[in-house]
Coordinates of C-alpha atoms in Angstrom, one line a residue:
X1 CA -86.3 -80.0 -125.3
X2 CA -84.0 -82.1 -127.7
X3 CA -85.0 -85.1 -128.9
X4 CA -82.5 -88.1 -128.1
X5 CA -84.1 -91.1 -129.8
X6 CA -85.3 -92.3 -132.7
X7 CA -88.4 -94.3 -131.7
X8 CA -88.5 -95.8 -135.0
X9 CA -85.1 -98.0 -134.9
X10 CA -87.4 -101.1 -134.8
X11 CA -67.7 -113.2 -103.0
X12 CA -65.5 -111.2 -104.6
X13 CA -62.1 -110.8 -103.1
X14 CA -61.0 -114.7 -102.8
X15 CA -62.6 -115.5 -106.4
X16 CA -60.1 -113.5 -108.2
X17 CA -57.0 -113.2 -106.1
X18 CA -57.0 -116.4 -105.5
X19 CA -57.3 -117.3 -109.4
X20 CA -55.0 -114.5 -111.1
X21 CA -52.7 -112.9 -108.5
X22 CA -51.5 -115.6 -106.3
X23 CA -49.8 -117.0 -109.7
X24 CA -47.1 -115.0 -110.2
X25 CA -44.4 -116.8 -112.3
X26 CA -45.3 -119.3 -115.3
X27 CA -43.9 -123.2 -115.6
X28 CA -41.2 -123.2 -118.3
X29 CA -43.4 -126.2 -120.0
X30 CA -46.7 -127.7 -119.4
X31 CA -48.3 -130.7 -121.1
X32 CA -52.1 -131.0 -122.1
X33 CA -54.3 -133.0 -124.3
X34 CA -56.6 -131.5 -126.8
X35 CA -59.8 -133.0 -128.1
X36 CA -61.7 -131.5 -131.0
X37 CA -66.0 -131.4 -130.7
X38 CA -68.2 -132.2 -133.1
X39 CA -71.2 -129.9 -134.0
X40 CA -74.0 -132.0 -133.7
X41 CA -75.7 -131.5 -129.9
X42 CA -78.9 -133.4 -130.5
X43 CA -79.9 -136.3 -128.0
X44 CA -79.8 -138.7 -130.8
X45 CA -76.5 -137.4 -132.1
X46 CA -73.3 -136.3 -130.4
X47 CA -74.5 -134.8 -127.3
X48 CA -74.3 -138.3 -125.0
X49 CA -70.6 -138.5 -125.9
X50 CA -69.6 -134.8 -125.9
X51 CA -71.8 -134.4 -122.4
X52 CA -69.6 -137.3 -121.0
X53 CA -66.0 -135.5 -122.6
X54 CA -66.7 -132.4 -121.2
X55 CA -68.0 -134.1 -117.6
X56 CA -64.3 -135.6 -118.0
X57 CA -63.0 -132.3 -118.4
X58 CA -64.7 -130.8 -115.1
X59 CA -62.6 -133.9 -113.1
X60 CA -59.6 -134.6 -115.2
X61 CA -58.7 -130.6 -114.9
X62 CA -59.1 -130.3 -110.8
X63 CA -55.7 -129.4 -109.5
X64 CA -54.0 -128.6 -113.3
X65 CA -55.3 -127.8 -116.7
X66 CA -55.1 -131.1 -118.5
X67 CA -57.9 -131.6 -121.3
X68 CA -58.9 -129.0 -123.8
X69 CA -61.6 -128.8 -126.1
X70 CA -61.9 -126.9 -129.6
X71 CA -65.6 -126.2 -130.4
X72 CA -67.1 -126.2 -133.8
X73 CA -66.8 -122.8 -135.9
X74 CA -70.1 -122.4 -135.7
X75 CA -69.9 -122.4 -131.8
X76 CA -71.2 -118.9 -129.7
X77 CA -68.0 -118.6 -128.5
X78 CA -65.6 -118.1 -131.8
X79 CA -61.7 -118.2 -130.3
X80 CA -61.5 -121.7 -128.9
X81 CA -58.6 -122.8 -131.6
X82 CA -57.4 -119.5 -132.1
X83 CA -56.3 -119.4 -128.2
X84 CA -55.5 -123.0 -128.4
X85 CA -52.8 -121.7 -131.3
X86 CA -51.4 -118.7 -128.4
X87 CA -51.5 -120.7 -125.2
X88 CA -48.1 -123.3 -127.5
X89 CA -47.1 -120.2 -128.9
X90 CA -46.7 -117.9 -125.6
X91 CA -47.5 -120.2 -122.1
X92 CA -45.3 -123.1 -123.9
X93 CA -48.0 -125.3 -123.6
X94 CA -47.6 -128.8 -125.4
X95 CA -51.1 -130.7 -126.6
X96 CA -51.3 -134.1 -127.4
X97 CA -54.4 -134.5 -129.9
X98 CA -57.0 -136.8 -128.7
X99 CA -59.5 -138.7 -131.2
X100 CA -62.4 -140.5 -129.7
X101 CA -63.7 -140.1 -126.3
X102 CA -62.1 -143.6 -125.7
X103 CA -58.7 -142.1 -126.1
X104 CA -59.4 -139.2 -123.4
X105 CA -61.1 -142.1 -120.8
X106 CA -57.5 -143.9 -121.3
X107 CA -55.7 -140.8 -120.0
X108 CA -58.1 -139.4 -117.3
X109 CA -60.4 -142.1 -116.1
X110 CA -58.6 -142.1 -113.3
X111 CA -59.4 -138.7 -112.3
X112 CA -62.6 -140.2 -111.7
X113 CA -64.4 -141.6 -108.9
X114 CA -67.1 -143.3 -111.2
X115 CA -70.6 -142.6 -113.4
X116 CA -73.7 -141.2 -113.2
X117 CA -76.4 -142.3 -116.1
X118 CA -78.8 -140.3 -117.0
X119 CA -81.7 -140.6 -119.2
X120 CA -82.4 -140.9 -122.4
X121 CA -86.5 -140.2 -122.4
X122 CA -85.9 -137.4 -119.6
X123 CA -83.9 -134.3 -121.1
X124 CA -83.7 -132.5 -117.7
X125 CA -81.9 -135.9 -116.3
X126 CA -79.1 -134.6 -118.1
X127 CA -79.2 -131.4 -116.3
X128 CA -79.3 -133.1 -113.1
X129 CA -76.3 -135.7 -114.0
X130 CA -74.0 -132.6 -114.5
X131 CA -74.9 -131.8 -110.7
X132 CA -74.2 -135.5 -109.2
X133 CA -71.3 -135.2 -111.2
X134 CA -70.0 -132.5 -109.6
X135 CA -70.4 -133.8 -105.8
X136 CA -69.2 -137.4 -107.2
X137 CA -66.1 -136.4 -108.7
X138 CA -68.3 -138.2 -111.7
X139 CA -68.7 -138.6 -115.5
X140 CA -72.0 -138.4 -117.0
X141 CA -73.4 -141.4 -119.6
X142 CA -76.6 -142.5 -121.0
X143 CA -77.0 -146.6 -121.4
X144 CA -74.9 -146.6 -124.5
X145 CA -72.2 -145.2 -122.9
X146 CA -72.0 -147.5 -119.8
X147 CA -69.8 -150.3 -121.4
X148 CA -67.3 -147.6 -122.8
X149 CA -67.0 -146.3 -118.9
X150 CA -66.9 -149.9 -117.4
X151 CA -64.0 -150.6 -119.8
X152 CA -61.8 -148.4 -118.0
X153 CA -62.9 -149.1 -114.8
X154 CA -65.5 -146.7 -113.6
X155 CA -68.0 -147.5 -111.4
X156 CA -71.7 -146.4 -111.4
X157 CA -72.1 -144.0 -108.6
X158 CA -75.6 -143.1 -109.5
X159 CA -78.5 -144.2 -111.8
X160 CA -81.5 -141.4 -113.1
X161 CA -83.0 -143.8 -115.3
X162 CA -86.6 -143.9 -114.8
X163 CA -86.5 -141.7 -111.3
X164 CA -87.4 -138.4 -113.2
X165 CA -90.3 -140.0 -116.0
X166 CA -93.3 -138.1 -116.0
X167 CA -92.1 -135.7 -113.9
X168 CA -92.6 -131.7 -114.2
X169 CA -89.2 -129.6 -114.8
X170 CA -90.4 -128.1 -111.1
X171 CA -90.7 -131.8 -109.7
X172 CA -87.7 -132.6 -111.1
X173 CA -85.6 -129.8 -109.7
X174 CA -87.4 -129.5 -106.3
X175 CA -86.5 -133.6 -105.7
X176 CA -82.6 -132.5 -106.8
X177 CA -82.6 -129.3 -105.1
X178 CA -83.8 -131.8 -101.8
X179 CA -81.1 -134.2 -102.1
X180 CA -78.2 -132.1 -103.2
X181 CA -79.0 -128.5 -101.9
X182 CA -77.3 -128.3 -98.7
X183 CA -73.9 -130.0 -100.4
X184 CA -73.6 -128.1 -103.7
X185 CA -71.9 -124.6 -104.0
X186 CA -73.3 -121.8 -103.0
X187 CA -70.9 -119.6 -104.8
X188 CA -71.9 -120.5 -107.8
X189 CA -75.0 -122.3 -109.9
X190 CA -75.5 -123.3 -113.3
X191 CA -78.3 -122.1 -115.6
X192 CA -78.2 -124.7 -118.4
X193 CA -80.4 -123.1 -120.4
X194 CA -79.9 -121.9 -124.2
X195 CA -81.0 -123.9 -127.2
X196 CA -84.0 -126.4 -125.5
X197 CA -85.7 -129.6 -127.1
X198 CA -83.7 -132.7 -128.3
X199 CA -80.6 -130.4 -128.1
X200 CA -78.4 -128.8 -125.4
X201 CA -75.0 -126.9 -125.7
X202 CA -73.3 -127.4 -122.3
X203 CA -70.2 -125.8 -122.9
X204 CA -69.7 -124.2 -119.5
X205 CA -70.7 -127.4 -118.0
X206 CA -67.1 -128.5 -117.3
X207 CA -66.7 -125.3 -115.0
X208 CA -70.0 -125.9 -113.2
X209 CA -68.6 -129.8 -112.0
X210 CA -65.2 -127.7 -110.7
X211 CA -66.8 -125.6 -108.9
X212 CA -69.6 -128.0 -107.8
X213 CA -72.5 -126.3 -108.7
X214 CA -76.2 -127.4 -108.9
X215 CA -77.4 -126.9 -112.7
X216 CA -80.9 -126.4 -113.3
X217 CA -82.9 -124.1 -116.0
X218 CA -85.6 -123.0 -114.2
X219 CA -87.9 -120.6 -115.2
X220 CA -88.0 -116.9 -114.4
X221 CA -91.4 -116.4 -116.8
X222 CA -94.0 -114.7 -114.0
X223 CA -96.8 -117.4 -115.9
X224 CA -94.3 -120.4 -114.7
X225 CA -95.4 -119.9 -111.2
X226 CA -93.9 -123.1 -109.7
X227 CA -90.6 -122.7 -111.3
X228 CA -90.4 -119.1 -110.5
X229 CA -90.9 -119.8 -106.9
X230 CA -88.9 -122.5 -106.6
X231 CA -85.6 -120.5 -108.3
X232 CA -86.5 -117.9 -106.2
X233 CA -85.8 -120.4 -103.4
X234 CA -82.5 -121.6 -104.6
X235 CA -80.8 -118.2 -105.3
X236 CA -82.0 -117.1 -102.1
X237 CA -79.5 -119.8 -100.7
X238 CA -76.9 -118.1 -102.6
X239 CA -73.7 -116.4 -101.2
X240 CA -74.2 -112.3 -101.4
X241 CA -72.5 -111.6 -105.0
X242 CA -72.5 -115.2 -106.2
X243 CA -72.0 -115.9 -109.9
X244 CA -74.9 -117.4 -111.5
X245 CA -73.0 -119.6 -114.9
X246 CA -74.7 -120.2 -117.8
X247 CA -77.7 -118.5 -119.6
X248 CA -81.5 -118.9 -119.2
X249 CA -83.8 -121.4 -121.6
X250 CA -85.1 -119.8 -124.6
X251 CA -87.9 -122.2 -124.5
X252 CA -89.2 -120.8 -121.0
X253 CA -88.1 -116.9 -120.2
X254 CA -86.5 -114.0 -121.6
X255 CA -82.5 -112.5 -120.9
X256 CA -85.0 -109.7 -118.8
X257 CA -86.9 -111.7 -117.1
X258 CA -83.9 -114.2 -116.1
X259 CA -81.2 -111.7 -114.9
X260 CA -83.9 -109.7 -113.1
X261 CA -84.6 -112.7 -110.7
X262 CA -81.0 -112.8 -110.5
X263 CA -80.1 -109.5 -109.5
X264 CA -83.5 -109.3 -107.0
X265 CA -81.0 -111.9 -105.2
X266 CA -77.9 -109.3 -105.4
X267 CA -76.0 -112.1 -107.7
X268 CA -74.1 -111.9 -111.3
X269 CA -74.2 -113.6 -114.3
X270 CA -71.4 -114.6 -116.3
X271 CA -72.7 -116.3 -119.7
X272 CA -73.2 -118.1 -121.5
X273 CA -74.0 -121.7 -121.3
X274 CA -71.8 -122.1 -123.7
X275 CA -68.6 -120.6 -122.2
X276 CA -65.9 -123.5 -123.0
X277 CA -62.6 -124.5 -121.4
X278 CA -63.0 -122.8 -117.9
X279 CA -61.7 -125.3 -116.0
X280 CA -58.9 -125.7 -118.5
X281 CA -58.3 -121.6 -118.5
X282 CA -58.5 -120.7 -114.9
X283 CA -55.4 -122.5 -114.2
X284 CA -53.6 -120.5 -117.0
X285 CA -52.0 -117.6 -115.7
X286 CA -50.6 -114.5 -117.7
X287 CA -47.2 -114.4 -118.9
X288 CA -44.6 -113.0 -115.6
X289 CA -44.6 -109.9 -115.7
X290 CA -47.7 -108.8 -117.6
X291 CA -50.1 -106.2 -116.9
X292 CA -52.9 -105.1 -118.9
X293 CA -52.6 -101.6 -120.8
X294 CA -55.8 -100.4 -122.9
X295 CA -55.5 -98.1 -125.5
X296 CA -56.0 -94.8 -124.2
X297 CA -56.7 -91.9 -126.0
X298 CA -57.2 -89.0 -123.6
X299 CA -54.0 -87.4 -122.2
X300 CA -54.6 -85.7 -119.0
X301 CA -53.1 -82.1 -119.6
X302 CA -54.2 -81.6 -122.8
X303 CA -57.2 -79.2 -123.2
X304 CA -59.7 -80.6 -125.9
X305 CA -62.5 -78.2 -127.7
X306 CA -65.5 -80.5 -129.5
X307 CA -66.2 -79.0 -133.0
X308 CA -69.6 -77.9 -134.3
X309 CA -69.8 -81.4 -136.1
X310 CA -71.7 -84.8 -135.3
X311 CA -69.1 -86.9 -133.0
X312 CA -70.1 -91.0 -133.4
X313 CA -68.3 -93.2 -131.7
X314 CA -69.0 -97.2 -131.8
X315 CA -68.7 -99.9 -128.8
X316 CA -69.6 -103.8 -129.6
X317 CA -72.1 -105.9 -127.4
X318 CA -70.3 -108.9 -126.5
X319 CA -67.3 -108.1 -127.9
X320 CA -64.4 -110.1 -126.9
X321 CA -66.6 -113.6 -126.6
X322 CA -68.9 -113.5 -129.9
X323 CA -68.7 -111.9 -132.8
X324 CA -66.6 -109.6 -134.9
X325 CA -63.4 -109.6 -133.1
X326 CA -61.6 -112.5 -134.8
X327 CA -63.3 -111.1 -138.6
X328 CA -62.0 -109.0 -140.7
X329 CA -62.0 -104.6 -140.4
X330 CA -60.5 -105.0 -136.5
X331 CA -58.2 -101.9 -136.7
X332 CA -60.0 -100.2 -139.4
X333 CA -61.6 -97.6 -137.3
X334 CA -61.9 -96.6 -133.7
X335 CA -64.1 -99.0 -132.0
X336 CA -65.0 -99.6 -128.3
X337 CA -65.5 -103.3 -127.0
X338 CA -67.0 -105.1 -124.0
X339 CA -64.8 -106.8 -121.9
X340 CA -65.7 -109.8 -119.6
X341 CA -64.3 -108.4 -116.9
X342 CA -64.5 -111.6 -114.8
X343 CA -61.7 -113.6 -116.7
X344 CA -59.8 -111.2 -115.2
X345 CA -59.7 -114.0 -113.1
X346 CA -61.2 -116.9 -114.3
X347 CA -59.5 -117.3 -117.4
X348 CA -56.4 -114.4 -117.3
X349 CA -54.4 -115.8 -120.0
X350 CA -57.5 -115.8 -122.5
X351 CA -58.0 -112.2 -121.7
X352 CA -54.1 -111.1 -122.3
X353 CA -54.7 -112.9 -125.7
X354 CA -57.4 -110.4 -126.5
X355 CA -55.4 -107.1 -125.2
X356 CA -52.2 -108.5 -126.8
X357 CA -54.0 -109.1 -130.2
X358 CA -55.6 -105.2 -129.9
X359 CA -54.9 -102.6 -132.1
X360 CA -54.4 -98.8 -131.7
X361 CA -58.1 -98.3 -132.7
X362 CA -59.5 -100.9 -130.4
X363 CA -60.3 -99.6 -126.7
X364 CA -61.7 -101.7 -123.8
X365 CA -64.1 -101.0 -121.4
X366 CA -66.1 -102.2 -118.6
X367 CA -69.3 -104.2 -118.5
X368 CA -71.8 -105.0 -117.4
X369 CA -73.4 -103.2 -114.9
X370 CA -71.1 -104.7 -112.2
X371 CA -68.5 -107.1 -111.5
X372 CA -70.7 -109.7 -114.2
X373 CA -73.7 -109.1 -115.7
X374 CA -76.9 -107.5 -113.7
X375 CA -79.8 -104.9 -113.4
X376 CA -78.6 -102.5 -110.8
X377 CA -82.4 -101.3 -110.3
X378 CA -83.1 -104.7 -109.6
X379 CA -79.8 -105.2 -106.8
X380 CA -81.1 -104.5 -103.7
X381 CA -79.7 -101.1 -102.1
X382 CA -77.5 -102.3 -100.1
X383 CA -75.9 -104.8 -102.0
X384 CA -75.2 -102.7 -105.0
X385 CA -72.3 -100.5 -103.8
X386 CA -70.5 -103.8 -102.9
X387 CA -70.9 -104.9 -106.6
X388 CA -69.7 -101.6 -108.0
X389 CA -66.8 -101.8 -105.5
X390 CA -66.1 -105.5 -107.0
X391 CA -66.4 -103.8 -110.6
X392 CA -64.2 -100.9 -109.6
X393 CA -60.9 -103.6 -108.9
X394 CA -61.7 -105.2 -112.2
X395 CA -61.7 -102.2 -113.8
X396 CA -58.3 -101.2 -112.1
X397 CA -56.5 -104.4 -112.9
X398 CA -58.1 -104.3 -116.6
X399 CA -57.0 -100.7 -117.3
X400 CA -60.5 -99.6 -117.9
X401 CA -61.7 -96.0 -117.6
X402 CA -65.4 -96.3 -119.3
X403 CA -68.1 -98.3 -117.4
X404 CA -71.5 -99.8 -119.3
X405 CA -74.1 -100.2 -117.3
X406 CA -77.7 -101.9 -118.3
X407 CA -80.9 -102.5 -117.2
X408 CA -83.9 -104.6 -118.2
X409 CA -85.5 -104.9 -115.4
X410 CA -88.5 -102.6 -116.5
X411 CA -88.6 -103.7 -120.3
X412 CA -86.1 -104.2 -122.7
X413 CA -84.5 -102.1 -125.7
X414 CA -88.4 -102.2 -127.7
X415 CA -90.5 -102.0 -124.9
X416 CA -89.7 -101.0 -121.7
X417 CA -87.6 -98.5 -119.5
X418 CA -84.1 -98.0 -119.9
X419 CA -83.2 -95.6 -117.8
X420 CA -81.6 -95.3 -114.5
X421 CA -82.7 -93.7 -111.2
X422 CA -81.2 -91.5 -109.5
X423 CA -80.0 -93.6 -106.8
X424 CA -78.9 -96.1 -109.4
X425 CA -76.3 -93.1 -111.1
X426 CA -75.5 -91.9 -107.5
X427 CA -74.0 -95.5 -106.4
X428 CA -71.9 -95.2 -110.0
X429 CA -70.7 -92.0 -109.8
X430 CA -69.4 -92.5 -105.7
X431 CA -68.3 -95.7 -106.7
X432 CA -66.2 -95.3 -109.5
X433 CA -64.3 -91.8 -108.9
X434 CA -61.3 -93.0 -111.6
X435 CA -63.7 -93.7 -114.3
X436 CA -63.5 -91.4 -117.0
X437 CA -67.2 -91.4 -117.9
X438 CA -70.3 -93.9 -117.8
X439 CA -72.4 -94.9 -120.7
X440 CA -76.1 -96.3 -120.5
X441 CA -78.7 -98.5 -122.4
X442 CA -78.6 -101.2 -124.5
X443 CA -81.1 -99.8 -127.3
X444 CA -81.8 -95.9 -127.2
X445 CA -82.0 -94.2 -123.5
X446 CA -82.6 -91.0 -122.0
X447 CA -80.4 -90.6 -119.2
X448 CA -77.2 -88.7 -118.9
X449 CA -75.2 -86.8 -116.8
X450 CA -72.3 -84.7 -115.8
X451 CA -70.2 -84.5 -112.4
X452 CA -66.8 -83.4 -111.9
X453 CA -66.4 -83.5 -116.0
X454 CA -67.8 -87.0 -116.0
X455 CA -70.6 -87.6 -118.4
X456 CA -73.0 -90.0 -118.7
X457 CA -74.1 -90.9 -122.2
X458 CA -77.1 -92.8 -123.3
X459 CA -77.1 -94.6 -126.7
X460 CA -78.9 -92.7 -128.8
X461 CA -78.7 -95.9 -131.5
X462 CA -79.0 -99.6 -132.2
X463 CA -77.3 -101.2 -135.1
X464 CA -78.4 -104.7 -135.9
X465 CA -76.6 -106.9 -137.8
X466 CA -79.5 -107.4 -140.4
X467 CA -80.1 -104.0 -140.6
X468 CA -79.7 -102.9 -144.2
X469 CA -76.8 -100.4 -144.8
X470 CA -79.3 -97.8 -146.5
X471 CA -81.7 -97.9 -144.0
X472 CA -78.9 -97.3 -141.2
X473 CA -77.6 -94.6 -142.8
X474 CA -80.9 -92.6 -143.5
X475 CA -81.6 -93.2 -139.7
X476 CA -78.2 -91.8 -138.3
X477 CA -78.9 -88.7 -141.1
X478 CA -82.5 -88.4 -139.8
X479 CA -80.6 -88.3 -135.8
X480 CA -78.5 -85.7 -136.7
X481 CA -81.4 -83.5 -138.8
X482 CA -83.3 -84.0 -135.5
X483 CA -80.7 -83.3 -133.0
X484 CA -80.0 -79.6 -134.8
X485 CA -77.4 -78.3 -131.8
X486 CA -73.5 -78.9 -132.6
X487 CA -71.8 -80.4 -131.3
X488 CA -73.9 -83.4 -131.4
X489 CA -72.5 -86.9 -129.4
X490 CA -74.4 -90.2 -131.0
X491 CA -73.4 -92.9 -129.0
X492 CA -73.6 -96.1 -131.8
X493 CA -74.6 -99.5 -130.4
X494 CA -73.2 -102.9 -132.5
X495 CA -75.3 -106.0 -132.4
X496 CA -72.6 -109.1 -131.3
X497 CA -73.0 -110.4 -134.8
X498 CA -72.6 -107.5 -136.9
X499 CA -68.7 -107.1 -138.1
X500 CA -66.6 -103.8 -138.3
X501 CA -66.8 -104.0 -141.9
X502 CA -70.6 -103.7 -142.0
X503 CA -70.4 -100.9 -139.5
X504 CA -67.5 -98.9 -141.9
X505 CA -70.0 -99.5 -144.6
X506 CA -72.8 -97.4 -143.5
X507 CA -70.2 -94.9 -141.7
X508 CA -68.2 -94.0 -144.8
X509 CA -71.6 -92.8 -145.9
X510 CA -72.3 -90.0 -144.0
X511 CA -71.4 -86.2 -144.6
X512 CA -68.3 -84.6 -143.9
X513 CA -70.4 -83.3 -140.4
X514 CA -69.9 -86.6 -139.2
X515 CA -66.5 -87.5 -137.2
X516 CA -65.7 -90.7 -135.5
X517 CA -63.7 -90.8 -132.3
X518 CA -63.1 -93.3 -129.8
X519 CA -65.0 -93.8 -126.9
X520 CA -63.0 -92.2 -124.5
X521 CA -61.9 -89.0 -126.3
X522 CA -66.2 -88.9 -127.5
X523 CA -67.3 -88.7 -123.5
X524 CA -64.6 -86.5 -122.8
X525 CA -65.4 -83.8 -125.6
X526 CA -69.1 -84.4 -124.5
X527 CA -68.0 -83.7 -121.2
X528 CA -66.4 -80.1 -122.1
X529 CA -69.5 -79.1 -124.2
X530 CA -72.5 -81.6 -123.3
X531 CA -75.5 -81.6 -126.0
X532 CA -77.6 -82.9 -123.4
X533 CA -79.7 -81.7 -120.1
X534 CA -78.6 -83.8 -117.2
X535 CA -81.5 -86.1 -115.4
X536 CA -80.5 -85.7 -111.7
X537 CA -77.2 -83.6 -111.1
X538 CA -77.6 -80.4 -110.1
X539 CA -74.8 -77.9 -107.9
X540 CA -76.8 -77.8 -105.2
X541 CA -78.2 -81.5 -104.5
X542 CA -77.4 -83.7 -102.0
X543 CA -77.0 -87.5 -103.2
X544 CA -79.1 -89.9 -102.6
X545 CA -78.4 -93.7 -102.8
X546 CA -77.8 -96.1 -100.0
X547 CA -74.4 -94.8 -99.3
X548 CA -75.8 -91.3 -97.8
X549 CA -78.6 -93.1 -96.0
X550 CA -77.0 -93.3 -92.9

């Protein structure tokens, strides 16, 4: 048997209609104001005013995009003044620059129904102001801040100080889940996890007061038995498919652990909790007229024969959000990215600046699992055809042919298993008949297969962004001396961080065996002369996932 690994490589419908398609013809002009953010997101620094500006933004943008923020460079998300530059330049959009949070309370207090005050000594009082402010139509403040809201009218609506002290996380969020449970959304809910102690980086905390949302960060960690229990509660309230916002504390669980618990409840992520300016980017539709066109590199009627060589082709985690697609090499080389496939609708205009700003090297494709981010072993069975039904419209409208699908459920990339059932690749492969191919894994997996000339291809590596260029090239040698059958297909995973350069830097390397090709025309040479012995298909087989059990 060959090896494939290296072991050493240490809701749907009215969401997105409602959001994208009913807006069929831009404004000539719109006005907006636009407020840069500091970096500093400590308790005793910046976050007490930047928490209250982007409460402001949840209220000041229902019913038009008014207030937009640019984040730090240093922010997750990289493109916040780069879009800010192409929403004047293409949706004639005209920003008046705000200073001080002073300024933005003299435009939009008004927007406002009043405050809620959280407090200081109780981080997670924070978390559940963002909540009250949602149902209040509220901005959040901590004492300091009171006077600045007074001055422009605002009314307390509610006061946390001293109502949470010496409480557990688990009391805290079982009292809020008590009083505001049966009036918050249960289409979506807000993780406000991410970076924990005296900081907090609430970016997609504006999006979570539009929608009202409850925020919490409870755990999903199996020791935090309480917590566990008591988010199991809360998702179970949940619409079927709903969109869980945010990402879950690195202080208390792990990405596996978190969207696991998630999927169990047959909901989607869409990170992070950083995600800026979706209240502001909903509202922006694309241009009249557009439609998204990837870069497609297969033509139907054209017969394609793989060479005996070793076919790499590269796709970025993360790509459009974080990482390397606003650094230099973009262009350099064929390259695959992820795309968010839910600001499709939820922020359309953001998403045409990406396919506007591609080159002929750069081709999309769909992620991650489903219409957002989950485990599919983890969905229940009959809930998951629904969600690859969801994905497969996204897909349509986005022009994507290639589907990503992931699963930690049992483990992750260095521990675990990757792989997909049977079942799991059944639902995919009924689900999707106009993708062009599937691939697998985050790290290195073993499952793949081939129906109808449709492969599925796990990664075979993992290239992180500190990995040293030597060292990645000896490995991908050592893949290749392994793997001795040509044509050989090495599917090539980037770390979000890593950049294009880096990657051209240990690919320029290699011997003239290796070639690579872009994503699409890599699965379909696969396809006509697979390397690989398929896991589950076989002529004669009948399927077997919860669409044939009936």
């Amino acid at each position: 048997m060959k090896i494939k690994c290296l072991t050493l490589i240490v809701l749907f419908s009215f969401l997105y209609e409602g959001a994208m398609f009913a807006q069929t013809s831009e404004p000539a002009g719109r006005e907006a104001s636009m407020m840069r953010l500091s970096s500093n997101w400590s308790m005793d620094g910046d976050l007490p005013t930047q928490s209250l500006l982007i409460s402001l933004q949840g209220v000041a943008n229902q019913g038009s995009p008014n207030l937009y923020f640019i984040y730090p460079p240093a922010w997750t998300f990289t493109f916040t003044e780069a879009v800010y530059g192409y929403y004047q330049d293409t949706h004639n959009i005209a920003f008046t620059e705000l200073s001080s949070a002073d300024d933005a309370l003299s435009l939009y207090s008004g927007a406002a129904d009043g405050y809620v005050v959280w407090d200081d000594s109780v981080r997670t009082s924070l978390i559940i102001a963002f909540t009250v402010a949602g149902l209040e139509n509220a901005v959040v403040v901590n004492e300091d801040l009171i006077p600045l809201v007074e001055s422009h009218g605002l009314k307390m609506v509610d006061d946390l100080r001293g109502r949470y002290r010496g409480m557990t996380d688990f009391q805290i969020y079982k009292d809020a889940w008590d009083r505001y449970g049966d009036l918050v959304s249960k289409d979506f809910i807000v993780w406000m996890g991410g970076v924990h102690g005296r900081r907090m980086e609430p970016g997609v905390a504006d999006f979570g007061i539009y929608q009202k949302a409850f925020f919490t960060d409870l755990s999903a960690n199996a020791r935090d038995t309480l917590e566990v229990n008591l988010a199991d509660e809360i998702l179970d309230e949940m619409n079927d498919g709903g969109i869980v916002l945010g990402w879950h504390s690195y202080k208390k669980d792990t990405e596996g652990q978190h969207v696991t618990l998630v999927s169990q409840h047959g909901l989607r992520m869409e990170g992070l909790n950083s995600l800026p300016n979706t209240s502001f980017n909903i509202q922006i539709p694309t241009t009249p007229g557009y439609t998204f066109t990837n870069n497609h590199n297969v033509v139907d009627e054209r017969t394609y024969v793989p060479a005996a060589k070793v076919y790499v082709s590269a796709v970025q985690t993360d790509g459009l959000g974080l990482g390397a697609w606003l650094k230099p090499g973009r262009g350099k080389m064929p390259y695959a990215w992820e795309v968010t496939m839910n600001w499709a609708w939820m922020s359309p205009a953001l998403l045409q600046f990406f396919y506007e700003q591609a080159t002929p090297n750069d081709y999309f494709i769909g992620v991650l699992s489903g219409p957002g981010y989950m485990y599919p072993k983890a969905i229940p069975d009959d809930k998951r055809p629904l969600l690859i039904d969801e994905a497969r419209k996204l897909m349509d409208t986005l022009d994507l042919k290639v589907f990503e699908i992931m699963d930690y459920s049992e483990g992750t990339r260095t521990l675990g298993n990757l792989d997909l059932t049977e079942e799991v690749v059944d639902d995919y492969y009924e689900g999707m008949p106009e993708a062009l191919g599937f691939i697998n894994g985050y790290g290195p997996a073993n499952t793949y297969d081939l129906r109808d000339g449709k492969p599925l291809i796990s990664y075979d590596y993992y290239l992180g962004e500190r990995r040293p260029v030597e060292e990645a090239v000896a490995d991908l040698e050592e893949l290749a001396r392994m793997n001795t059958e040509r044509p050989y297909f090495l599917l090539l995973h980037v770390r979000q961080w890593s950049t294009i350069e880096h990657v051209i830097g240990i690919l320029d390397q290699l011997g003239p065996e290796f070639e690579v090709v872009p994503l699409d025309l890599f699965l379909k040479l696969a396809s006509e002369k697979p390397d690989f012995p398929t896991r589950y298909a076989s002529p004669d087989r009948l399927p077997t996932g919860p669409l044939h059990a009936r």
